[in-house]
mmCIF file of C-alpha atoms in Angstrom:
data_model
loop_
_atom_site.group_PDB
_atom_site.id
_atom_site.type_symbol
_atom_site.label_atom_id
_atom_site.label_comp_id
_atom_site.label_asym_id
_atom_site.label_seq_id
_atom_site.Cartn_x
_atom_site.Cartn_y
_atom_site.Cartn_z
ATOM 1 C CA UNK A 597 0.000 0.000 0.000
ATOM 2 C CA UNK A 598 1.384 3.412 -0.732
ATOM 3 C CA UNK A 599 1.468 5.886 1.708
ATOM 4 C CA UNK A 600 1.635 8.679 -0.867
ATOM 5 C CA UNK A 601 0.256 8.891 -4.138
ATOM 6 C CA UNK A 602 2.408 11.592 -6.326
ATOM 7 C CA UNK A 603 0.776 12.566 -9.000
ATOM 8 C CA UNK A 604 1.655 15.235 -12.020
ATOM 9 C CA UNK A 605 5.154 15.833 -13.945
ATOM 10 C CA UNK A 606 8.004 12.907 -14.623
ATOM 11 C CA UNK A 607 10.778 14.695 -16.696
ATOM 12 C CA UNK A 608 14.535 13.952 -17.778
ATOM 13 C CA UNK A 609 16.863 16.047 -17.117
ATOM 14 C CA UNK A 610 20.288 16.233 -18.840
ATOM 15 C CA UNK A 611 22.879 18.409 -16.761
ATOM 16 C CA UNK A 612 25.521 19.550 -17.612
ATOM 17 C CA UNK A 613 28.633 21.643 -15.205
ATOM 18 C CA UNK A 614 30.002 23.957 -15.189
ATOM 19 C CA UNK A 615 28.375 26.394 -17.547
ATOM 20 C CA UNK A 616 30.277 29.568 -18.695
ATOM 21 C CA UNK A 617 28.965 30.266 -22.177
ATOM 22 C CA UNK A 618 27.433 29.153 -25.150
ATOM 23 C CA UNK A 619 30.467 28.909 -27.765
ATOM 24 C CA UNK A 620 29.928 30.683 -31.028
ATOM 25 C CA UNK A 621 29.429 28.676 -34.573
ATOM 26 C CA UNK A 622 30.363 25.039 -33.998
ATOM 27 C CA UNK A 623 32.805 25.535 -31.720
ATOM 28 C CA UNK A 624 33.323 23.030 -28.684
ATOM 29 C CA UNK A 625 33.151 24.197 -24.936
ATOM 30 C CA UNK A 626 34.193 21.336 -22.297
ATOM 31 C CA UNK A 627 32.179 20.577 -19.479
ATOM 32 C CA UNK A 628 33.385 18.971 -15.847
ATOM 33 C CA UNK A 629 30.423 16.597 -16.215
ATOM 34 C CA UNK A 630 27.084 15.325 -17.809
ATOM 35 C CA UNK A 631 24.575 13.666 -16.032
ATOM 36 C CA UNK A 632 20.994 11.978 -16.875
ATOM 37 C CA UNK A 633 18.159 12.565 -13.957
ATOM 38 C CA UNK A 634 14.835 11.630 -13.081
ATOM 39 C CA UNK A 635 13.509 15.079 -11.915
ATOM 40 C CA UNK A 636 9.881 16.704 -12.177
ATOM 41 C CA UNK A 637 7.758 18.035 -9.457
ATOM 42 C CA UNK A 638 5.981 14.614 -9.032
ATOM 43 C CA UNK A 639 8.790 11.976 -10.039
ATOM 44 C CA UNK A 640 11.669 13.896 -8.125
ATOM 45 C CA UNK A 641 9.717 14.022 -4.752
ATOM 46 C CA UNK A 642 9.005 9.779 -5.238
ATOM 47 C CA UNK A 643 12.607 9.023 -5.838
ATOM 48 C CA UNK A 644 13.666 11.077 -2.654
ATOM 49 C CA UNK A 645 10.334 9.602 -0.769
ATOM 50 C CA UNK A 646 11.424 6.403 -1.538
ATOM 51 C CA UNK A 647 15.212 7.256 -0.055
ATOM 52 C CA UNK A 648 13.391 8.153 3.109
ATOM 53 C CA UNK A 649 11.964 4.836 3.210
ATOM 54 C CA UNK A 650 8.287 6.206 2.370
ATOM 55 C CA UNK A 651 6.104 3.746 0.471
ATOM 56 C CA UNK A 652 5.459 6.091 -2.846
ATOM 57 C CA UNK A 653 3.340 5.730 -6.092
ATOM 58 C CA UNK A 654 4.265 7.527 -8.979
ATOM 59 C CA UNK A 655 1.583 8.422 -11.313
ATOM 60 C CA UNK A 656 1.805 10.397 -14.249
ATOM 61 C CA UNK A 657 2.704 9.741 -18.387
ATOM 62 C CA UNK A 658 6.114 8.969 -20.416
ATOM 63 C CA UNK A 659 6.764 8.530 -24.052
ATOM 64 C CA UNK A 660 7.427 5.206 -25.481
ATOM 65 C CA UNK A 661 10.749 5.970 -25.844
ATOM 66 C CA UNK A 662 14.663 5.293 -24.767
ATOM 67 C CA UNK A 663 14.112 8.538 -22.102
ATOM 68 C CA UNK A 664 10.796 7.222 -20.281
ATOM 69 C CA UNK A 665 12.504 3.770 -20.006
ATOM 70 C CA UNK A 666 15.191 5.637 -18.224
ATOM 71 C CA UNK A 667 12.852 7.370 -16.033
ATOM 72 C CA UNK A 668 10.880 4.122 -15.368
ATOM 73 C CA UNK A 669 13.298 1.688 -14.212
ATOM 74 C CA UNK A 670 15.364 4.726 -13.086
ATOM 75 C CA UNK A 671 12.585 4.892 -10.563
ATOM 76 C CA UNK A 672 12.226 1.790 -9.981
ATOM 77 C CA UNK A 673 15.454 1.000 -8.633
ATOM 78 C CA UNK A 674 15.415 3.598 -5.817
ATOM 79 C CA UNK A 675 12.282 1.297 -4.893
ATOM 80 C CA UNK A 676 9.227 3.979 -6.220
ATOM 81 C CA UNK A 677 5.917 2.127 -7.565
ATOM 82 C CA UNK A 678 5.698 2.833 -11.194
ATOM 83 C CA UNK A 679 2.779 0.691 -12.032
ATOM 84 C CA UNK A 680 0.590 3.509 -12.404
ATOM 85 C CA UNK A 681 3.255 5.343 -15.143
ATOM 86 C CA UNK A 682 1.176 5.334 -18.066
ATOM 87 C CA UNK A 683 3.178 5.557 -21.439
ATOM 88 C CA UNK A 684 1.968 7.967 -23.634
ATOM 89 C CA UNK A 685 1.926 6.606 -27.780
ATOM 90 C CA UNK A 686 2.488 9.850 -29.481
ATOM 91 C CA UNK A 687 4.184 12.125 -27.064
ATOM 92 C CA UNK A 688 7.916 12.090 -26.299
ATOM 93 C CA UNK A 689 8.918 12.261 -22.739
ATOM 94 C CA UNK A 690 9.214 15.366 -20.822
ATOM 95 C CA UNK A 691 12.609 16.704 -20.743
ATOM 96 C CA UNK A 692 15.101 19.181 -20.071
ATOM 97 C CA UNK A 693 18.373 20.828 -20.732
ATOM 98 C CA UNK A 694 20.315 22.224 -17.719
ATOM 99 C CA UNK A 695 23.266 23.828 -18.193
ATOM 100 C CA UNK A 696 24.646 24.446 -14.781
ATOM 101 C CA UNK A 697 26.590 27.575 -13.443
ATOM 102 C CA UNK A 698 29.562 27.260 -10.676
ATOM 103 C CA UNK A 699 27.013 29.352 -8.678
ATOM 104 C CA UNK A 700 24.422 26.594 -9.190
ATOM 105 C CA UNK A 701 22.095 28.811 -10.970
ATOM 106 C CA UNK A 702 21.135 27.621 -14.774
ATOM 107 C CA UNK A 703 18.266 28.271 -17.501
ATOM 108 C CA UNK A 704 16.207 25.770 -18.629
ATOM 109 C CA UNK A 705 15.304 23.936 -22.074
ATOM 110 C CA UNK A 706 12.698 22.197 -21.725
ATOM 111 C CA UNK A 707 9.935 19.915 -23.982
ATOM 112 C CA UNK A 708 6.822 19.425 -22.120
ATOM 113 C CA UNK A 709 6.037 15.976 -24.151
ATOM 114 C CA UNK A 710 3.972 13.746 -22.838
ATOM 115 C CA UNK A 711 3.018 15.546 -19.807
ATOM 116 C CA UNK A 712 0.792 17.480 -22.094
ATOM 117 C CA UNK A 713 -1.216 14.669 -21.947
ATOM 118 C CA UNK A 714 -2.115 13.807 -18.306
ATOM 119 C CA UNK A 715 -5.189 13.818 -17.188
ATOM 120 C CA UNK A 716 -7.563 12.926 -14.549
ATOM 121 C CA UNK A 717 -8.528 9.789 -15.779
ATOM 122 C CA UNK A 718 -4.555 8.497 -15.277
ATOM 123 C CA UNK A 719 -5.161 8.453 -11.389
ATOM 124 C CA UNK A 720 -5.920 5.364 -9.965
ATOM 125 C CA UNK A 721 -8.228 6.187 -7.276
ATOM 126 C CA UNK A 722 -8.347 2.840 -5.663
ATOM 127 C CA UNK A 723 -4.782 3.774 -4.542
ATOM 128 C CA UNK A 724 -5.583 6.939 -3.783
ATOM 129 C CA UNK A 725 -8.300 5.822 -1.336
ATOM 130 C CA UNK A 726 -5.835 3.924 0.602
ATOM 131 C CA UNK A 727 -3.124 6.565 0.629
ATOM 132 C CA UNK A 728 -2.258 9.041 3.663
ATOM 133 C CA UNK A 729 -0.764 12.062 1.262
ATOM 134 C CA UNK A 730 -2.336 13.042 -2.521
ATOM 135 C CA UNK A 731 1.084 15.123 -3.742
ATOM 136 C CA UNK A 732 0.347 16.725 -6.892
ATOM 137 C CA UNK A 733 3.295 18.366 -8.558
ATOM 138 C CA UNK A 734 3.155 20.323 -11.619
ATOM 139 C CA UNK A 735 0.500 23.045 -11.430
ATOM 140 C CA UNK A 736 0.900 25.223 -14.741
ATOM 141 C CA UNK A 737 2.516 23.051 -16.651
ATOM 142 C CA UNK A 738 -0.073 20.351 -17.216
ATOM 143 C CA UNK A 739 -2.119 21.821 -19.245
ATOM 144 C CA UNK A 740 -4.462 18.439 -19.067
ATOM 145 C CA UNK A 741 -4.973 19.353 -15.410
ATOM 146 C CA UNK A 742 -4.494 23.107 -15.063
ATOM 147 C CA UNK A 743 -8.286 25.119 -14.032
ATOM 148 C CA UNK A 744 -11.270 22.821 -13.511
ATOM 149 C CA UNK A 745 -9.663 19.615 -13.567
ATOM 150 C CA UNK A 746 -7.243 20.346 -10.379
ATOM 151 C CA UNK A 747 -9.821 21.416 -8.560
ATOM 152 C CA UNK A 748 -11.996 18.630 -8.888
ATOM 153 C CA UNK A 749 -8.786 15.750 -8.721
ATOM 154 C CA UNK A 750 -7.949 17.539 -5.096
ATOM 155 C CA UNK A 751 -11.511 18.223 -3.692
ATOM 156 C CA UNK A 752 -12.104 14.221 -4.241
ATOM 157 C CA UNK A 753 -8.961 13.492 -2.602
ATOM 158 C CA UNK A 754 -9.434 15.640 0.303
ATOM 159 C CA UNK A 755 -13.158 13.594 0.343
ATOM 160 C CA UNK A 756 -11.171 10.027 0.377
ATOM 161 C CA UNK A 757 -9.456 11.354 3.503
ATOM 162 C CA UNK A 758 -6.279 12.621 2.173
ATOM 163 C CA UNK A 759 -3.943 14.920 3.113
ATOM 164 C CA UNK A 760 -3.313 17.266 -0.221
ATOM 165 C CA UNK A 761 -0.146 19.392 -1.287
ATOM 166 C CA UNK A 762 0.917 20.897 -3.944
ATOM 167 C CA UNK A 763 3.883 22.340 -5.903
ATOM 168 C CA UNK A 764 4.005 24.799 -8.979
ATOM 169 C CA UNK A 765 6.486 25.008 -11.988
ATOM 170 C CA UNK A 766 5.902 28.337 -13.304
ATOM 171 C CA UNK A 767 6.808 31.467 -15.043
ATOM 172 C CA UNK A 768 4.917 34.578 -14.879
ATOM 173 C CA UNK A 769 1.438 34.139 -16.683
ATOM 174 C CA UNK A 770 -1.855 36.508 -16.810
ATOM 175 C CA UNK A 771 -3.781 33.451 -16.167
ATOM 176 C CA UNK A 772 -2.045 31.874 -13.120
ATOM 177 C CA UNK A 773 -5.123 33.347 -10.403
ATOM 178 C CA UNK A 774 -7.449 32.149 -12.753
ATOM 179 C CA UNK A 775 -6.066 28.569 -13.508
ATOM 180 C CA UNK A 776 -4.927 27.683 -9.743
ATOM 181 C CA UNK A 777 -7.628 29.700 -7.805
ATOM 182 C CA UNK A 778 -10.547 26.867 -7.993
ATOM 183 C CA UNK A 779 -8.015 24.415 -6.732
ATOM 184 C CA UNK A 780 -6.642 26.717 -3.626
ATOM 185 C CA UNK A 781 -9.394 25.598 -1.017
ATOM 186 C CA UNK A 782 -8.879 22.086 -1.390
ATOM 187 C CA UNK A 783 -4.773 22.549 -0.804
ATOM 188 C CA UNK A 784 -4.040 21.989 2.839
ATOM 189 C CA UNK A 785 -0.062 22.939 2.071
ATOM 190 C CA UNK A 786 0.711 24.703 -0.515
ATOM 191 C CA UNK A 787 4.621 24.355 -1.282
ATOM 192 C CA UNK A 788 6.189 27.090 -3.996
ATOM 193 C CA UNK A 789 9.217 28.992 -4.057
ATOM 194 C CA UNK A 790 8.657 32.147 -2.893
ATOM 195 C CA UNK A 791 9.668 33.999 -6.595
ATOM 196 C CA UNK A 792 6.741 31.430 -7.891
ATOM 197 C CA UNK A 793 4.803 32.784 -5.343
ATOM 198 C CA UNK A 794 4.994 36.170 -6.329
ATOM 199 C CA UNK A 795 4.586 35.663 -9.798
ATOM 200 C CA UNK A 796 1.222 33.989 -8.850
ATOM 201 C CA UNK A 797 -0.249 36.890 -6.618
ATOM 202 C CA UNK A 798 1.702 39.879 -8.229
ATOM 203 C CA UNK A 799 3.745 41.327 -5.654
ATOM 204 C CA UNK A 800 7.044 40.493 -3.529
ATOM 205 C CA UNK A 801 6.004 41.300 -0.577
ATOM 206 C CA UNK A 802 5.745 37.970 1.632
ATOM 207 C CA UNK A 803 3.202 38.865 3.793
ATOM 208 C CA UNK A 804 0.459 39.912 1.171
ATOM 209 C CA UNK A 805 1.178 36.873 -0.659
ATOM 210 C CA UNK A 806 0.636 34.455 2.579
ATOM 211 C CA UNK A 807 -2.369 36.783 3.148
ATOM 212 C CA UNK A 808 -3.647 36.493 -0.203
ATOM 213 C CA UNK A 809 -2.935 32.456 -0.600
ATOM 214 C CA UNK A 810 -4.927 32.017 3.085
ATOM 215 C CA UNK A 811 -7.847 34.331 1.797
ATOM 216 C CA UNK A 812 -8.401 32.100 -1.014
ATOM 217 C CA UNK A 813 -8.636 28.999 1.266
ATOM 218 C CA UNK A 814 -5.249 27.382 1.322
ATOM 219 C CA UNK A 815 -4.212 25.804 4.482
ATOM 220 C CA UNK A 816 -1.065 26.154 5.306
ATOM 221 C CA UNK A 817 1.585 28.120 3.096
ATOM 222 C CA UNK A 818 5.336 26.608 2.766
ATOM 223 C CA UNK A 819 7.327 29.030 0.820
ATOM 224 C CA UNK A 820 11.034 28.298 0.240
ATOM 225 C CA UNK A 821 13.093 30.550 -0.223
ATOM 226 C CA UNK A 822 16.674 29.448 -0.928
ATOM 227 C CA UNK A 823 19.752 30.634 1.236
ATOM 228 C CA UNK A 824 16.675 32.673 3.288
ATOM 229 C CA UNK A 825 15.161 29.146 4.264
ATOM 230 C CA UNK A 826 11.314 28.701 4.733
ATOM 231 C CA UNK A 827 8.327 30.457 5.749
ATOM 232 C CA UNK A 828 5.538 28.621 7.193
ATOM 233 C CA UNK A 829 2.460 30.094 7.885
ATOM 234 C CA UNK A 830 -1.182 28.165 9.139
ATOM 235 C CA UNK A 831 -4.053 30.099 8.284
ATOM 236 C CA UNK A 832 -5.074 31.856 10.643
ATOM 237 C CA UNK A 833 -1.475 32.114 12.375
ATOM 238 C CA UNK A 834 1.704 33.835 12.731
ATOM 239 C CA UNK A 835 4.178 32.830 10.175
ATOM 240 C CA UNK A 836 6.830 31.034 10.976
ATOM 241 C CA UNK A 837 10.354 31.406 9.181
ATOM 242 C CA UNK A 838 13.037 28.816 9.472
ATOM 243 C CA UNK A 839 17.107 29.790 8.807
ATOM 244 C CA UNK A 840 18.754 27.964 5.540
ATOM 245 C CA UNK A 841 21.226 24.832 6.403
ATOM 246 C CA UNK A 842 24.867 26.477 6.012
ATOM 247 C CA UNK A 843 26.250 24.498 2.624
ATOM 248 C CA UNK A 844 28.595 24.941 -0.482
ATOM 249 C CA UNK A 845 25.987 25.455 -3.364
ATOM 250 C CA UNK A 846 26.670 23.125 -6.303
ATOM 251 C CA UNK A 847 23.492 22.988 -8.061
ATOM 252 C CA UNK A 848 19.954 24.381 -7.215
ATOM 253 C CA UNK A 849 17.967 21.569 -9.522
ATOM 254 C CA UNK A 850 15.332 19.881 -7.866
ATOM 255 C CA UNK A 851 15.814 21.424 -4.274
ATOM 256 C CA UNK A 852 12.382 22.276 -3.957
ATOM 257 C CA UNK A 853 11.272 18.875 -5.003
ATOM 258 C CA UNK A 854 13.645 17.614 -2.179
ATOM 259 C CA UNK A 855 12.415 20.000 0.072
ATOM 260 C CA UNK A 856 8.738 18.392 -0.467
ATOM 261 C CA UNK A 857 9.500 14.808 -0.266
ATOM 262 C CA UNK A 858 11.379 15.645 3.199
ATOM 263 C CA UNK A 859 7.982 17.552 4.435
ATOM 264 C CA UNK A 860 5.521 14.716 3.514
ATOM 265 C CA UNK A 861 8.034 12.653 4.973
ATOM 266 C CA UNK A 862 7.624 14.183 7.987
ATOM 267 C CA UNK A 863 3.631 14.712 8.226
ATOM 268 C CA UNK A 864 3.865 11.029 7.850
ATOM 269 C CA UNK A 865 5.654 10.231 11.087
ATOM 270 C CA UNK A 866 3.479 13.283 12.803
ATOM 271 C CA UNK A 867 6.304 16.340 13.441
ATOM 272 C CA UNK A 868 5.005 18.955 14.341
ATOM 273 C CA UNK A 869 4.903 21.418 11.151
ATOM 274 C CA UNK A 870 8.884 23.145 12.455
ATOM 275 C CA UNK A 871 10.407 19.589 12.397
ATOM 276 C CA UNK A 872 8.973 18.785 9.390
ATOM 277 C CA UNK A 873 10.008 21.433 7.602
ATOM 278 C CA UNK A 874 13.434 21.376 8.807
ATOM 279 C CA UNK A 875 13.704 17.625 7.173
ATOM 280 C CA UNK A 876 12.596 19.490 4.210
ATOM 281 C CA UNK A 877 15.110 21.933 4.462
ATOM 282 C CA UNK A 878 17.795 18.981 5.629
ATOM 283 C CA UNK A 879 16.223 17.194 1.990
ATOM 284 C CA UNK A 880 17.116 20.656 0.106
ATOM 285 C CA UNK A 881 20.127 21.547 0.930
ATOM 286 C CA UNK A 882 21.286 18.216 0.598
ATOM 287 C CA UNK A 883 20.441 18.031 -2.969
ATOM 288 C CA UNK A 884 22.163 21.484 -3.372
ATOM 289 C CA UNK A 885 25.807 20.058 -2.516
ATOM 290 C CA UNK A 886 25.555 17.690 -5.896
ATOM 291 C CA UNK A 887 24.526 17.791 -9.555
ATOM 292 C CA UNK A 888 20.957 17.089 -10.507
ATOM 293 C CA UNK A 889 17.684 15.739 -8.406
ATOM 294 C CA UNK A 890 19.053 12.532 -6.940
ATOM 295 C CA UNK A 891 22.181 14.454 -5.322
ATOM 296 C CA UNK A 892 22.634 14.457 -1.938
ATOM 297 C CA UNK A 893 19.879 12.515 -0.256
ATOM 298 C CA UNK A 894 21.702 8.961 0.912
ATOM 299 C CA UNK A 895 18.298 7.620 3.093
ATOM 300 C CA UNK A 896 16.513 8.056 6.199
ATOM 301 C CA UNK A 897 19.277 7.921 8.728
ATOM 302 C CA UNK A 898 22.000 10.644 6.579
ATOM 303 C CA UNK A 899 19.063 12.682 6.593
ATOM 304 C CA UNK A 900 18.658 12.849 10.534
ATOM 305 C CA UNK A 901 21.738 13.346 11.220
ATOM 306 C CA UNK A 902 22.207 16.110 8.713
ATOM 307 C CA UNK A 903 18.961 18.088 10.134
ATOM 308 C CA UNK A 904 20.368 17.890 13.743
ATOM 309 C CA UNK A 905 24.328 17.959 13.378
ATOM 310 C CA UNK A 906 24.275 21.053 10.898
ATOM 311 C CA UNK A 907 25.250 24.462 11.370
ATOM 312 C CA UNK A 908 22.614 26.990 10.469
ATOM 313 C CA UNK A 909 22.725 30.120 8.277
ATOM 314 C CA UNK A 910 22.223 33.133 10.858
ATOM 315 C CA UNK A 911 18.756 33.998 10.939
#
């Protein structure tokens, strides 16, 4: 039985560091390293679930092709259940480009392929029904699932008894209130970084976005926000803001993602919500001192011992 159910956007990634510059013509620049990744805002939160020892189900669509095969039995062998990967006939898989600055900053290429594609129907709500957490990862770029069809996949399974969060992967859009807002009710944590944030309610200030996400009827707002940690914030109460982990940056891909799978980790073995989100933040930062989504995170135990034994940026 799987405890979580995450549902929404499986993508490749292809990484490469360190990135200077793009050489002119056909010339040749040379790079440290390479590297192939399962990453996306559902399918990098199950691989780092299933480090933590968290019983996960991936569900969401690949291409029938050599990079979904990767991201399947990639999966698979860190232990996630893929059963409910549904391969798409005419649709490539998702993937991305990352060239990666020493800074561990980068653009993005990316192909949204198959997860075009994914829809309600792909959810297997007999799992769902037995699962503790309904993660959906992906908001605004699933266009099969962005507006109506969010709100009704979370509002049934807040009504099997699940807990619901949620991650974006966004730019700025005139749409984004109007896509997401149906859904926002039925969120009980809403996890985005805090630029993502920003771009959804139009401003930077932190406190009228945390206002504006609890008028609309989220739950609880998790906002990361890099080397400035997290802000927490239950509707209804004060904010809370945790300090970052002190680290040596080497690449900011899938830290949020990392940062999630640490949370729902921790809702899962009750924390209270400043525990749990300092696993998340352990998960992060941890990810941040490698290349690429799987970086970092070793299992359960590394995890621990990270979140208690390291020193803290000043807050």
């Amino acid at each position: 039985m799987a405890h979580v159910v995450s549902f929404g956007a499986h993508i490749a990634d292809a990484l490469g560091w360190p990135f200077t510059e793009v050489p002119p013509g056909q010339q040749l620049a040379i790079l440290e390293r390479i590297k192939f990744t399962v990453a996306g805002t559902a399918a990098a939160p199950s691989v780092n679930l299933a480090k933590l020892g968290v019983d996960v189900a991936t569900v969401g669509r690949i291409g029938d092709d050599s990079i979904g095969e990767f991201v399947r039995t990639t999966m698979e062998r860190y232990g996630v259940d893929t059963t409910h990967l549904t391969v798409d006939p005419r649709l490539q898989t998702s993937s991305s480009l990352l060239p990666i600055r020493r800074d561990g900053s980068r653009p993005a290429l990316h192909v949204i392929g198959a997860n075009a594609a994914l829809s309600e129907d792909d959810i297997p709500w007999d799992v769902v029904a037995e699962a503790t957490v309904f993660h959906l990862g992906g908001a605004f770029i699933l266009p099969g699932i962005d507006g109506p069809p969010m709100a009704r996949i979370l509002r049934r399974a807040k009504s099997l008894g699940c807990i619901t969060t949620v991650d974006f992967l966004m730019s700025p859009r005139p749409d984004a209130q109007e896509l997401i807002g149906p859904s926002l009710p039925y969120i009980d944590y809403l996890m985005p970084n805090i630029e993502e944030a920003g771009w959804l309610v139009g401003t930077e200030d932190r406190a009228a976005i945390i206002a504006w996400l609890h008028a609309q009827g989220v739950g609880c707002s998790v906002l990361t926000m890099g080397g400035e940690g997290v802000s927490i914030a239950v509707r209804g109460e004060d904010e809370i803001v945790l300090p970052a982990y002190a680290i040596d940056v080497v690449d900011t891909t899938g830290c949020g993602d990392a940062f999630t799978s640490g949370f729902i980790s921790g809702l899962l073995d009750d924390l209270d919500l400043v525990t749990a989100a300092e696993r998340g933040l352990a998960c992060g930062s941890l990810v941040a001192t490698g290349l690429g989504s799987d970086a970092g995170i070793v299992d359960f135990d590394q995890v621990e011992r990270f979140r208690t034994t390291q020193p803290r940026l000043p807050a």
